[in-house]
Short mmCIF file of C-alpha atoms and ligand atoms in Angstrom, two decimals:
data_model
loop_
_atom_site.label_atom_id
_atom_site.label_comp_id
_atom_site.label_asym_id
_atom_site.label_seq_id
_atom_site.Cartn_x
_atom_site.Cartn_y
_atom_site.Cartn_z
CA MET A 1404 -18.33 143.53 -33.10
CA HIS A 1405 -17.27 143.06 -29.21
CA ILE A 1406 -13.27 142.70 -29.19
CA GLN A 1407 -11.88 142.31 -25.71
CA GLU A 1408 -8.45 143.24 -24.90
CA TYR A 1409 -5.37 140.99 -23.02
CA ILE A 1410 -7.57 138.17 -22.80
CA SER A 1411 -6.74 134.90 -21.32
CA LEU A 1412 -6.14 132.03 -23.57
CA LYS A 1413 -5.63 129.43 -21.38
CA PRO A 1414 -9.19 127.99 -21.88
CA TYR A 1415 -9.19 128.38 -25.84
CA THR A 1416 -7.07 125.50 -26.05
CA THR A 1417 -6.87 122.00 -25.28
CA PHE A 1418 -3.21 122.02 -24.19
CA GLY A 1419 -4.78 124.53 -21.79
CA ILE A 1420 -1.54 126.93 -22.14
CA GLU A 1421 -0.78 130.48 -20.83
CA ALA A 1422 -1.23 132.80 -22.67
CA THR A 1423 -2.74 136.66 -23.48
CA ALA A 1424 -4.42 137.56 -26.96
CA ARG A 1425 -3.94 141.04 -27.38
CA TYR A 1426 -7.66 141.10 -28.93
CA PHE A 1427 -10.22 138.38 -29.66
CA VAL A 1428 -13.61 138.91 -31.04
CA GLU A 1429 -16.00 135.84 -31.47
CA VAL A 1430 -18.01 135.64 -34.49
CA ASP A 1431 -21.20 134.25 -34.99
CA SER A 1432 -22.31 135.05 -38.46
CA LEU A 1433 -20.77 135.75 -42.23
CA GLU A 1434 -21.61 139.18 -41.59
CA SER A 1435 -19.77 140.07 -38.44
CA LEU A 1436 -16.66 137.93 -39.34
CA ARG A 1437 -16.72 140.19 -42.60
CA GLN A 1438 -17.15 143.37 -40.43
CA VAL A 1439 -14.28 142.43 -38.72
CA LEU A 1440 -11.86 141.59 -41.13
CA ALA A 1441 -12.44 144.57 -43.10
CA GLU A 1442 -12.74 146.94 -39.60
CA PRO A 1443 -9.59 149.36 -40.55
CA ALA A 1444 -8.56 149.28 -37.18
CA PHE A 1445 -6.88 146.08 -37.55
CA ALA A 1446 -6.04 146.37 -40.76
CA ALA A 1447 -2.55 145.81 -40.36
CA THR A 1448 -3.17 143.62 -37.06
CA GLU A 1449 -1.99 139.63 -37.86
CA LYS A 1450 -4.74 137.70 -37.03
CA LEU A 1451 -5.41 134.03 -35.60
CA ILE A 1452 -8.38 132.18 -36.89
CA LEU A 1453 -9.34 129.69 -33.85
CA GLY A 1454 -11.75 127.14 -33.56
CA GLY A 1455 -11.64 124.60 -30.66
CA GLY A 1456 -7.51 125.06 -29.95
CA SER A 1457 -7.47 121.44 -30.40
CA ASN A 1458 -4.37 121.61 -32.62
CA VAL A 1459 -2.43 124.65 -31.69
CA LEU A 1460 0.80 125.23 -29.50
CA LEU A 1461 0.70 128.48 -28.32
CA THR A 1462 4.61 129.36 -27.79
CA LYS A 1463 3.89 133.46 -26.22
CA ASP A 1464 1.61 135.93 -26.59
CA PHE A 1465 -0.58 136.47 -29.79
CA ASP A 1466 0.11 140.63 -30.34
CA GLY A 1467 -2.66 140.27 -32.58
CA LEU A 1468 -6.70 139.85 -33.26
CA VAL A 1469 -8.13 136.11 -31.73
CA ILE A 1470 -10.95 135.62 -33.71
CA ARG A 1471 -12.64 132.94 -32.56
CA MET A 1472 -15.32 131.32 -34.63
CA ALA A 1473 -19.08 130.32 -33.76
CA ILE A 1474 -20.91 130.47 -36.38
CA THR A 1475 -23.25 127.52 -35.65
CA GLY A 1476 -26.00 125.65 -38.02
CA ILE A 1477 -26.30 122.34 -39.09
CA SER A 1478 -28.64 121.69 -41.82
CA VAL A 1479 -29.86 119.44 -45.06
CA SER A 1480 -28.56 121.32 -48.14
CA ALA A 1481 -29.33 118.57 -50.89
CA GLU A 1482 -30.15 115.05 -51.25
CA ASP A 1483 -30.88 112.27 -53.91
CA GLU A 1484 -30.97 108.32 -53.76
CA LEU A 1485 -28.18 107.68 -52.19
CA TYR A 1486 -26.80 110.73 -50.56
CA THR A 1487 -27.94 113.46 -47.65
CA TYR A 1488 -25.81 116.51 -47.90
CA VAL A 1489 -25.19 117.99 -44.85
CA ARG A 1490 -24.03 121.71 -44.22
CA ALA A 1491 -22.21 122.45 -40.97
CA GLY A 1492 -21.44 126.39 -39.93
CA ALA A 1493 -17.10 126.29 -38.69
CA GLY A 1494 -18.36 126.82 -35.21
CA VAL A 1495 -20.47 123.44 -34.68
CA VAL A 1496 -18.30 121.09 -32.28
CA TRP A 1497 -17.20 118.36 -34.76
CA HIS A 1498 -18.85 115.79 -32.65
CA GLU A 1499 -22.48 117.06 -32.36
CA LEU A 1500 -21.80 116.95 -36.36
CA VAL A 1501 -21.45 113.02 -35.72
CA LEU A 1502 -23.92 112.80 -33.66
CA GLU A 1503 -26.71 114.17 -35.58
CA SER A 1504 -25.48 112.29 -38.71
CA LEU A 1505 -25.85 108.70 -36.38
CA GLU A 1506 -28.80 110.69 -35.63
CA LYS A 1507 -30.07 110.82 -39.14
CA GLY A 1508 -29.24 107.95 -39.78
CA LEU A 1509 -26.18 108.61 -42.47
CA SER A 1510 -23.08 106.37 -42.85
CA GLY A 1511 -19.44 107.66 -43.20
CA LEU A 1512 -18.53 110.18 -40.01
CA GLU A 1513 -18.46 107.79 -37.36
CA ASN A 1514 -15.13 105.89 -37.59
CA LEU A 1515 -14.78 110.26 -36.73
CA SER A 1516 -16.17 110.35 -33.60
CA LEU A 1517 -15.01 111.87 -30.79
CA ILE A 1518 -12.10 113.97 -32.70
CA PRO A 1519 -12.00 117.10 -30.68
CA GLY A 1520 -12.12 120.86 -32.47
CA SER A 1521 -14.82 122.22 -34.87
CA VAL A 1522 -16.09 121.72 -38.17
CA GLY A 1523 -14.45 124.57 -39.62
CA ALA A 1524 -11.01 122.93 -38.80
CA SER A 1525 -11.77 119.99 -40.34
CA PRO A 1526 -10.30 120.59 -43.88
CA MET A 1527 -7.20 122.65 -42.50
CA GLN A 1528 -5.39 119.14 -42.34
CA ASN A 1529 -7.66 116.78 -43.48
CA ILE A 1530 -8.90 115.29 -39.99
CA GLY A 1531 -9.15 111.49 -40.17
CA ALA A 1532 -8.42 108.69 -37.17
CA TYR A 1533 -9.48 104.27 -37.96
CA GLY A 1534 -9.48 104.07 -41.44
CA VAL A 1535 -11.43 107.12 -42.65
CA GLU A 1536 -10.50 110.81 -43.42
CA ILE A 1537 -12.59 114.01 -43.89
CA LYS A 1538 -11.50 113.81 -48.00
CA ASP A 1539 -13.75 110.10 -48.09
CA VAL A 1540 -17.13 112.26 -47.51
CA PHE A 1541 -16.80 115.61 -48.28
CA HIS A 1542 -18.20 117.30 -50.91
CA SER A 1543 -17.26 121.26 -50.49
CA LEU A 1544 -15.93 124.08 -48.65
CA GLU A 1545 -17.59 128.00 -48.30
CA ALA A 1546 -14.51 130.46 -47.22
CA ILE A 1547 -14.27 133.88 -47.34
CA ASP A 1548 -10.96 135.45 -48.58
CA ARG A 1549 -9.27 137.66 -45.63
CA GLN A 1550 -7.89 140.64 -47.82
CA THR A 1551 -11.69 140.86 -50.11
CA GLY A 1552 -14.05 139.40 -47.69
CA GLU A 1553 -15.50 137.55 -50.90
CA LEU A 1554 -17.00 133.95 -50.20
CA ARG A 1555 -15.63 131.33 -52.39
CA ILE A 1556 -16.57 128.08 -52.80
CA PHE A 1557 -13.74 125.35 -52.80
CA SER A 1558 -14.37 121.62 -54.11
CA HIS A 1559 -13.05 118.33 -53.36
CA GLN A 1560 -9.95 118.99 -55.37
CA GLU A 1561 -9.89 122.36 -55.07
CA CYS A 1562 -8.84 121.52 -51.38
CA GLN A 1563 -5.43 119.19 -52.70
CA PHE A 1564 -6.44 116.97 -49.64
CA GLY A 1565 -3.82 115.00 -48.62
CA TYR A 1566 -2.48 112.86 -45.24
CA ARG A 1567 -2.51 115.37 -42.43
CA GLU A 1568 -2.49 118.07 -45.16
CA SER A 1569 -4.38 120.17 -47.91
CA VAL A 1570 -4.58 123.33 -50.06
CA PHE A 1571 -4.91 125.23 -46.34
CA LYS A 1572 -1.66 124.55 -45.11
CA HIS A 1573 0.08 125.80 -47.85
CA GLU A 1574 -0.71 127.54 -51.28
CA LEU A 1575 -3.21 129.40 -49.01
CA LYS A 1576 -1.49 129.76 -46.12
CA ASN A 1577 -3.81 132.47 -44.28
CA GLN A 1578 -5.58 133.49 -46.69
CA PHE A 1579 -9.21 131.87 -46.30
CA VAL A 1580 -11.45 131.90 -43.07
CA ILE A 1581 -13.91 128.26 -43.48
CA VAL A 1582 -17.06 129.92 -41.89
CA ALA A 1583 -19.43 126.19 -43.63
CA VAL A 1584 -18.30 122.99 -44.88
CA THR A 1585 -21.06 120.54 -46.54
CA PHE A 1586 -20.23 116.44 -46.59
CA LYS A 1587 -21.52 114.08 -48.82
CA LEU A 1588 -23.32 111.35 -45.81
CA SER A 1589 -24.32 107.42 -47.43
CA LYS A 1590 -28.06 106.95 -47.05
CA THR A 1591 -27.28 103.00 -47.01
CA PRO A 1592 -24.60 101.85 -44.91
CA HIS A 1593 -20.54 101.56 -45.78
CA TYR A 1594 -18.44 100.51 -43.28
CA GLN A 1595 -14.91 100.92 -42.71
CA ILE A 1596 -14.21 98.71 -40.05
CA SER A 1597 -10.49 96.89 -40.93
CA TYR A 1598 -8.31 99.26 -39.14
CA GLY A 1599 -6.20 98.49 -35.98
CA ASP A 1600 -9.25 97.52 -32.94
CA ILE A 1601 -12.16 98.24 -34.39
CA GLN A 1602 -13.72 94.42 -34.86
CA LYS A 1603 -11.76 93.40 -31.72
CA THR A 1604 -13.96 96.18 -29.92
CA LEU A 1605 -17.00 95.63 -31.70
CA GLU A 1606 -16.81 91.73 -30.80
CA ALA A 1607 -15.76 92.08 -27.41
CA ARG A 1608 -19.00 94.54 -27.13
CA GLY A 1609 -20.92 91.85 -27.78
CA VAL A 1610 -22.40 93.27 -31.45
CA THR A 1611 -23.71 90.86 -33.56
CA GLU A 1612 -25.05 93.63 -36.10
CA LEU A 1613 -23.15 95.87 -37.23
CA SER A 1614 -24.47 100.14 -37.58
CA SER A 1615 -23.17 103.30 -37.81
CA LYS A 1616 -23.92 103.99 -34.44
CA ALA A 1617 -22.35 100.93 -33.03
CA ILE A 1618 -18.89 101.72 -35.11
CA SER A 1619 -18.99 105.05 -33.05
CA GLU A 1620 -19.80 103.52 -29.89
CA ALA A 1621 -15.95 101.33 -30.43
CA VAL A 1622 -14.49 104.01 -32.04
CA ILE A 1623 -15.03 106.00 -28.73
CA GLU A 1624 -14.59 103.51 -26.31
CA ILE A 1625 -10.88 103.19 -28.36
CA ARG A 1626 -10.51 106.48 -28.38
CA ARG A 1627 -10.76 106.75 -23.94
CA SER A 1628 -8.91 103.90 -23.53
CA LYS A 1629 -5.86 105.35 -25.35
CA LEU A 1630 -5.77 109.36 -25.72
CA PRO A 1631 -5.86 111.70 -22.84
CA ASP A 1632 -9.03 113.81 -22.53
CA PRO A 1633 -8.42 117.81 -22.34
CA ALA A 1634 -10.71 118.69 -19.60
CA GLU A 1635 -8.13 116.17 -17.26
CA LEU A 1636 -4.46 116.53 -19.12
CA GLY A 1637 -4.21 119.53 -21.34
CA ASN A 1638 -2.83 117.95 -24.85
CA ALA A 1639 -3.71 118.36 -28.49
CA GLY A 1640 -3.74 114.42 -29.50
CA SER A 1641 -1.16 113.54 -32.17
CA PHE A 1642 2.15 115.99 -31.81
CA PHE A 1643 3.25 114.62 -34.66
CA LYS A 1644 2.53 113.27 -37.94
CA ASN A 1645 3.22 109.11 -38.98
CA PRO A 1646 6.16 109.75 -40.94
CA GLU A 1647 6.14 108.19 -44.62
CA ILE A 1648 9.81 107.03 -46.02
CA PRO A 1649 10.70 105.55 -49.26
CA ALA A 1650 10.46 101.47 -49.03
CA GLY A 1651 14.13 100.71 -48.73
CA GLN A 1652 14.97 102.98 -46.14
CA TYR A 1653 12.05 100.65 -44.57
CA GLU A 1654 14.09 98.17 -45.67
CA ALA A 1655 17.31 98.91 -44.11
CA LEU A 1656 15.92 99.83 -40.74
CA LYS A 1657 13.64 96.22 -41.24
CA SER A 1658 16.88 94.14 -40.59
CA ARG A 1659 18.33 96.90 -37.98
CA PHE A 1660 15.12 97.10 -36.03
CA PRO A 1661 13.21 93.55 -37.03
CA ASN A 1662 9.75 94.58 -35.53
CA ILE A 1663 9.57 98.27 -36.86
CA PRO A 1664 5.61 98.28 -37.92
CA GLY A 1665 4.81 99.32 -41.54
CA TYR A 1666 2.59 99.90 -43.83
CA LEU A 1667 2.40 100.28 -46.95
CA THR A 1668 0.37 103.55 -48.28
CA THR A 1669 1.38 105.29 -51.98
CA PRO A 1670 3.82 102.85 -53.65
CA GLY A 1671 7.08 103.28 -52.77
CA GLN A 1672 6.69 104.63 -49.46
CA ILE A 1673 5.82 103.04 -46.01
CA LYS A 1674 4.35 104.94 -43.79
CA VAL A 1675 5.56 104.49 -39.88
CA PRO A 1676 4.24 104.92 -36.79
CA ALA A 1677 5.73 107.57 -34.90
CA GLY A 1678 4.05 106.30 -31.71
CA TRP A 1679 6.41 103.55 -31.99
CA LEU A 1680 9.10 105.39 -32.79
CA ILE A 1681 9.19 107.08 -30.05
CA GLU A 1682 8.03 105.19 -27.61
CA GLN A 1683 10.96 102.31 -28.20
CA ALA A 1684 13.45 105.56 -28.15
CA GLY A 1685 12.70 106.05 -24.69
CA TRP A 1686 9.67 108.40 -24.22
CA LYS A 1687 6.72 107.03 -23.37
CA GLY A 1688 5.63 108.28 -20.06
CA TYR A 1689 8.67 110.44 -19.83
CA ARG A 1690 7.61 113.70 -17.20
CA GLU A 1691 9.88 116.99 -17.37
CA GLY A 1692 8.42 119.59 -14.55
CA SER A 1693 4.67 120.02 -16.17
CA VAL A 1694 5.40 118.66 -19.86
CA GLY A 1695 5.93 114.85 -20.63
CA VAL A 1696 4.72 111.84 -23.38
CA HIS A 1697 1.49 110.64 -22.48
CA ALA A 1698 2.17 107.05 -21.02
CA LYS A 1699 -0.96 105.51 -23.40
CA GLN A 1700 0.09 106.91 -26.17
CA ALA A 1701 4.03 108.12 -26.96
CA LEU A 1702 2.99 110.09 -30.04
CA VAL A 1703 1.26 113.01 -27.33
CA LEU A 1704 2.82 115.44 -25.37
CA VAL A 1705 1.06 116.41 -22.55
CA ASN A 1706 0.74 119.50 -20.10
CA TYR A 1707 0.38 118.44 -16.12
CA GLY A 1708 -0.80 121.70 -15.65
CA GLN A 1709 1.94 124.25 -15.23
CA GLY A 1710 3.32 123.71 -18.69
CA THR A 1711 4.20 126.31 -20.77
CA GLY A 1712 4.32 126.35 -24.36
CA PRO A 1713 7.98 126.72 -25.07
CA GLU A 1714 8.29 124.04 -22.81
CA ILE A 1715 6.13 121.69 -24.72
CA LYS A 1716 8.34 123.04 -27.77
CA ALA A 1717 11.64 122.14 -26.38
CA LEU A 1718 10.47 118.34 -25.50
CA SER A 1719 9.14 118.05 -28.88
CA GLU A 1720 12.22 119.11 -30.07
CA LYS A 1721 14.55 116.80 -27.91
CA VAL A 1722 12.14 113.78 -29.08
CA GLN A 1723 12.37 114.91 -32.16
CA ALA A 1724 16.13 114.82 -31.96
CA SER A 1725 16.54 111.49 -30.29
CA VAL A 1726 14.33 109.55 -33.08
CA LEU A 1727 16.41 111.14 -35.90
CA GLU A 1728 19.65 109.85 -33.89
CA LYS A 1729 18.55 106.61 -33.71
CA TYR A 1730 16.58 106.31 -36.82
CA GLY A 1731 17.01 108.85 -39.44
CA ILE A 1732 14.20 109.83 -39.53
CA GLN A 1733 13.19 113.43 -38.71
CA LEU A 1734 9.53 113.31 -37.46
CA SER A 1735 7.35 116.32 -37.92
CA ALA A 1736 4.83 118.37 -36.33
CA GLU A 1737 1.35 117.95 -37.00
CA VAL A 1738 0.08 120.99 -33.82
CA ASN A 1739 0.38 124.40 -35.21
CA PHE A 1740 2.35 126.25 -34.04
CA ILE A 1741 1.40 129.97 -32.67
P1 FAD B 2930 -7.86 125.02 -33.96
O1 FAD B 2930 -6.91 124.27 -33.14
O2 FAD B 2930 -8.25 126.32 -33.59
O3 FAD B 2930 -6.74 125.47 -35.12
C1 FAD B 2930 -6.17 124.18 -35.93
C2 FAD B 2930 -5.49 125.39 -36.76
O4 FAD B 2930 -6.60 125.28 -38.18
C3 FAD B 2930 -5.07 126.71 -36.33
O5 FAD B 2930 -3.97 126.52 -37.69
C4 FAD B 2930 -5.75 127.72 -37.11
O6 FAD B 2930 -5.73 128.71 -37.81
C5 FAD B 2930 -6.96 127.16 -38.09
N1 FAD B 2930 -8.50 126.90 -38.51
C6 FAD B 2930 -8.84 126.93 -37.51
N2 FAD B 2930 -10.37 127.47 -37.46
C7 FAD B 2930 -10.42 127.40 -38.80
C8 FAD B 2930 -11.40 128.27 -40.32
N3 FAD B 2930 -12.49 128.22 -39.46
N4 FAD B 2930 -10.38 128.89 -41.07
C9 FAD B 2930 -9.63 128.71 -41.23
N5 FAD B 2930 -8.70 128.14 -40.45
C10 FAD B 2930 -9.11 127.50 -39.27
N6 FAD B 2930 -7.38 115.30 -35.44
C11 FAD B 2930 -7.03 114.05 -36.56
O7 FAD B 2930 -7.24 114.78 -37.68
N7 FAD B 2930 -7.70 112.82 -35.74
C12 FAD B 2930 -7.51 112.28 -34.51
O8 FAD B 2930 -8.15 111.29 -34.83
C13 FAD B 2930 -6.93 113.55 -33.97
N8 FAD B 2930 -7.10 113.05 -32.24
C14 FAD B 2930 -7.65 114.30 -31.67
C15 FAD B 2930 -7.81 113.68 -29.89
C16 FAD B 2930 -6.91 114.84 -29.24
C17 FAD B 2930 -7.13 114.58 -27.64
C18 FAD B 2930 -6.69 116.26 -29.62
C19 FAD B 2930 -6.98 117.94 -28.37
C20 FAD B 2930 -6.45 116.29 -31.02
C21 FAD B 2930 -7.18 115.86 -32.11
N9 FAD B 2930 -6.76 115.93 -33.11
C22 FAD B 2930 -7.32 114.79 -34.30
C23 FAD B 2930 -6.58 117.26 -33.61
C24 FAD B 2930 -7.38 118.20 -33.43
O9 FAD B 2930 -8.43 118.07 -32.86
C25 FAD B 2930 -7.66 118.88 -35.22
O10 FAD B 2930 -6.98 118.65 -35.71
C26 FAD B 2930 -8.95 119.66 -35.07
O11 FAD B 2930 -9.42 119.18 -36.41
C27 FAD B 2930 -8.92 120.72 -34.46
O12 FAD B 2930 -10.08 121.50 -34.90
P2 FAD B 2930 -9.69 122.83 -34.16
O13 FAD B 2930 -11.03 123.86 -34.24
O14 FAD B 2930 -9.51 122.80 -32.58
O15 FAD B 2930 -9.10 123.58 -34.44
N1 EPU B 2931 2.30 102.58 -30.94
C1 EPU B 2931 3.31 102.32 -30.52
N2 EPU B 2931 3.54 102.57 -28.75
C2 EPU B 2931 2.25 104.11 -28.87
C3 EPU B 2931 1.39 104.65 -29.97
C4 EPU B 2931 1.47 104.06 -30.30
O1 EPU B 2931 3.92 101.06 -30.12
O2 EPU B 2931 3.14 104.71 -27.59
C5 EPU B 2931 2.18 101.83 -32.27
C6 EPU B 2931 1.73 100.79 -32.33
O3 EPU B 2931 2.58 99.66 -32.98
C7 EPU B 2931 -0.21 100.82 -32.67
C8 EPU B 2931 0.58 102.16 -33.83
O4 EPU B 2931 1.67 102.57 -33.26
O5 EPU B 2931 0.41 99.52 -33.88
C9 EPU B 2931 -0.76 102.70 -34.31
O6 EPU B 2931 -1.46 103.13 -33.36
P1 EPU B 2931 -2.70 104.13 -32.74
O7 EPU B 2931 -3.55 103.35 -33.30
O8 EPU B 2931 -2.79 104.62 -31.44
O9 EPU B 2931 -2.99 105.42 -33.89
P2 EPU B 2931 -1.20 106.10 -34.12
O10 EPU B 2931 -0.66 106.63 -35.65
O11 EPU B 2931 -0.32 106.92 -33.02
C10 EPU B 2931 -3.02 107.73 -35.32
C11 EPU B 2931 -3.16 109.15 -35.75
C12 EPU B 2931 -4.27 109.08 -34.53
C13 EPU B 2931 -5.72 108.47 -35.13
C14 EPU B 2931 -5.49 107.08 -34.81
C15 EPU B 2931 -6.15 106.57 -35.21
C16 EPU B 2931 -1.86 110.32 -36.72
C17 EPU B 2931 -0.67 111.76 -36.24
N3 EPU B 2931 -2.66 110.01 -35.93
O12 EPU B 2931 -2.25 107.86 -34.48
O13 EPU B 2931 -4.97 110.81 -34.85
O14 EPU B 2931 -7.00 108.99 -33.61
O15 EPU B 2931 -4.48 106.84 -35.89
O16 EPU B 2931 -6.56 106.29 -36.73
O17 EPU B 2931 -1.73 109.82 -38.03
C18 EPU B 2931 -3.89 113.23 -33.92
O18 EPU B 2931 -4.26 113.66 -35.74
O19 EPU B 2931 -4.07 113.90 -33.50
C19 EPU B 2931 -5.08 111.69 -33.93
C20 EPU B 2931 -4.88 111.75 -32.45
#
């Protein structure tokens, strides 16, 4: 157990924001994680579990222990006629798992290509993109109880997945460390190409025979065209969730703003793209010092280099206030504030 002190977290989150961790440790096995959690010297110390840091905003120094997940390993845990069950350690880079599944000829993760971050964080907010969420391919996960060190297996149902939601953001917040996730991937193709620009991009790329690899490449191309690469421009993807509003409220808005997009999700609820609301409120491409709203995707707040957590937070609050004033819709953050 190699505990470091006063470590800069700038390289550990994709927003690239300067903040110091009082203590920092990387864990690469179940045993080392248990050892850190059971260490009496840190019993009363606040702990932050970090994967790739692509969905957090550091608003101040962290006066506790950052535990960075580095448990790796991808293996086939079971197989039947239709499915292969692939188990990956929490510290596996998400996109590496996607690429490995494609190499194995398995279908299910292709639409989720190039999402930054780690496997261990993927169930936290039930990551999703282009018509697929991990709940569609999730089998189970293994997690360590932060208090007792015991290993618990969570089934699909127990995770209570929803749009960018799971039980780990609510009832079980800060209680478990996810150490491995098992996905149920299809041996036969089940393609999902109805969302947004996928078909258009496949056509433009001259794809005549559909494959998981072709879909993955199309998704990568779309993502690269809109979303900033954190290596070049600090960001955490969508800063807010797309709000879901009652159909009646949507109809009333539509009479005032005829172009407002909306998609029926659960009966009686309409999901409105927050990016549209933010763009129409005049924020797209806005810059204030070292922070701003991305010019190609208004749902993404960016750090031009020297931006601070409080500056990003203040900008997010201004965006929220103006969307609330113009549309009567309260945006809620997708990013986790630390
Ligand atoms: P972190 O940021 O390290 O952590 C996120 C949260 O999970 C924190 O609260 C942390 O404490 C907790 N956590 C992390 N690991 C564990 C663990 N092992 N056990 C318990 N708790 C843990 N998300 C999408 O859903 N769809 C997208 O299309 C998408 N696109 C993105 C594009 C860009 C350019 C960026 C920067 C982000 C994007 N995101 C997207 C958000 C982000 O990639 C996901 O939320 C991802 O799952 C975060 O993984 P991470 O390892 O970086 O998590
Ligand atoms: N739009 C605008 N202006 C913008 C951005 C978007 O008008 O600047 C409108 C357009 O109408 C567009 C619609 O919003 O058709 C949807 O935009 P896009 O396809 O880019 O997706 P999104 O709703 O902004 C969501 C996820 C992304 C995910 C994509 C693709 C959320 C909060 N975000 O974004 O996830 O990659 O769909 O499925 O649900 C993330 O969670 O970090 C993330 C990037």
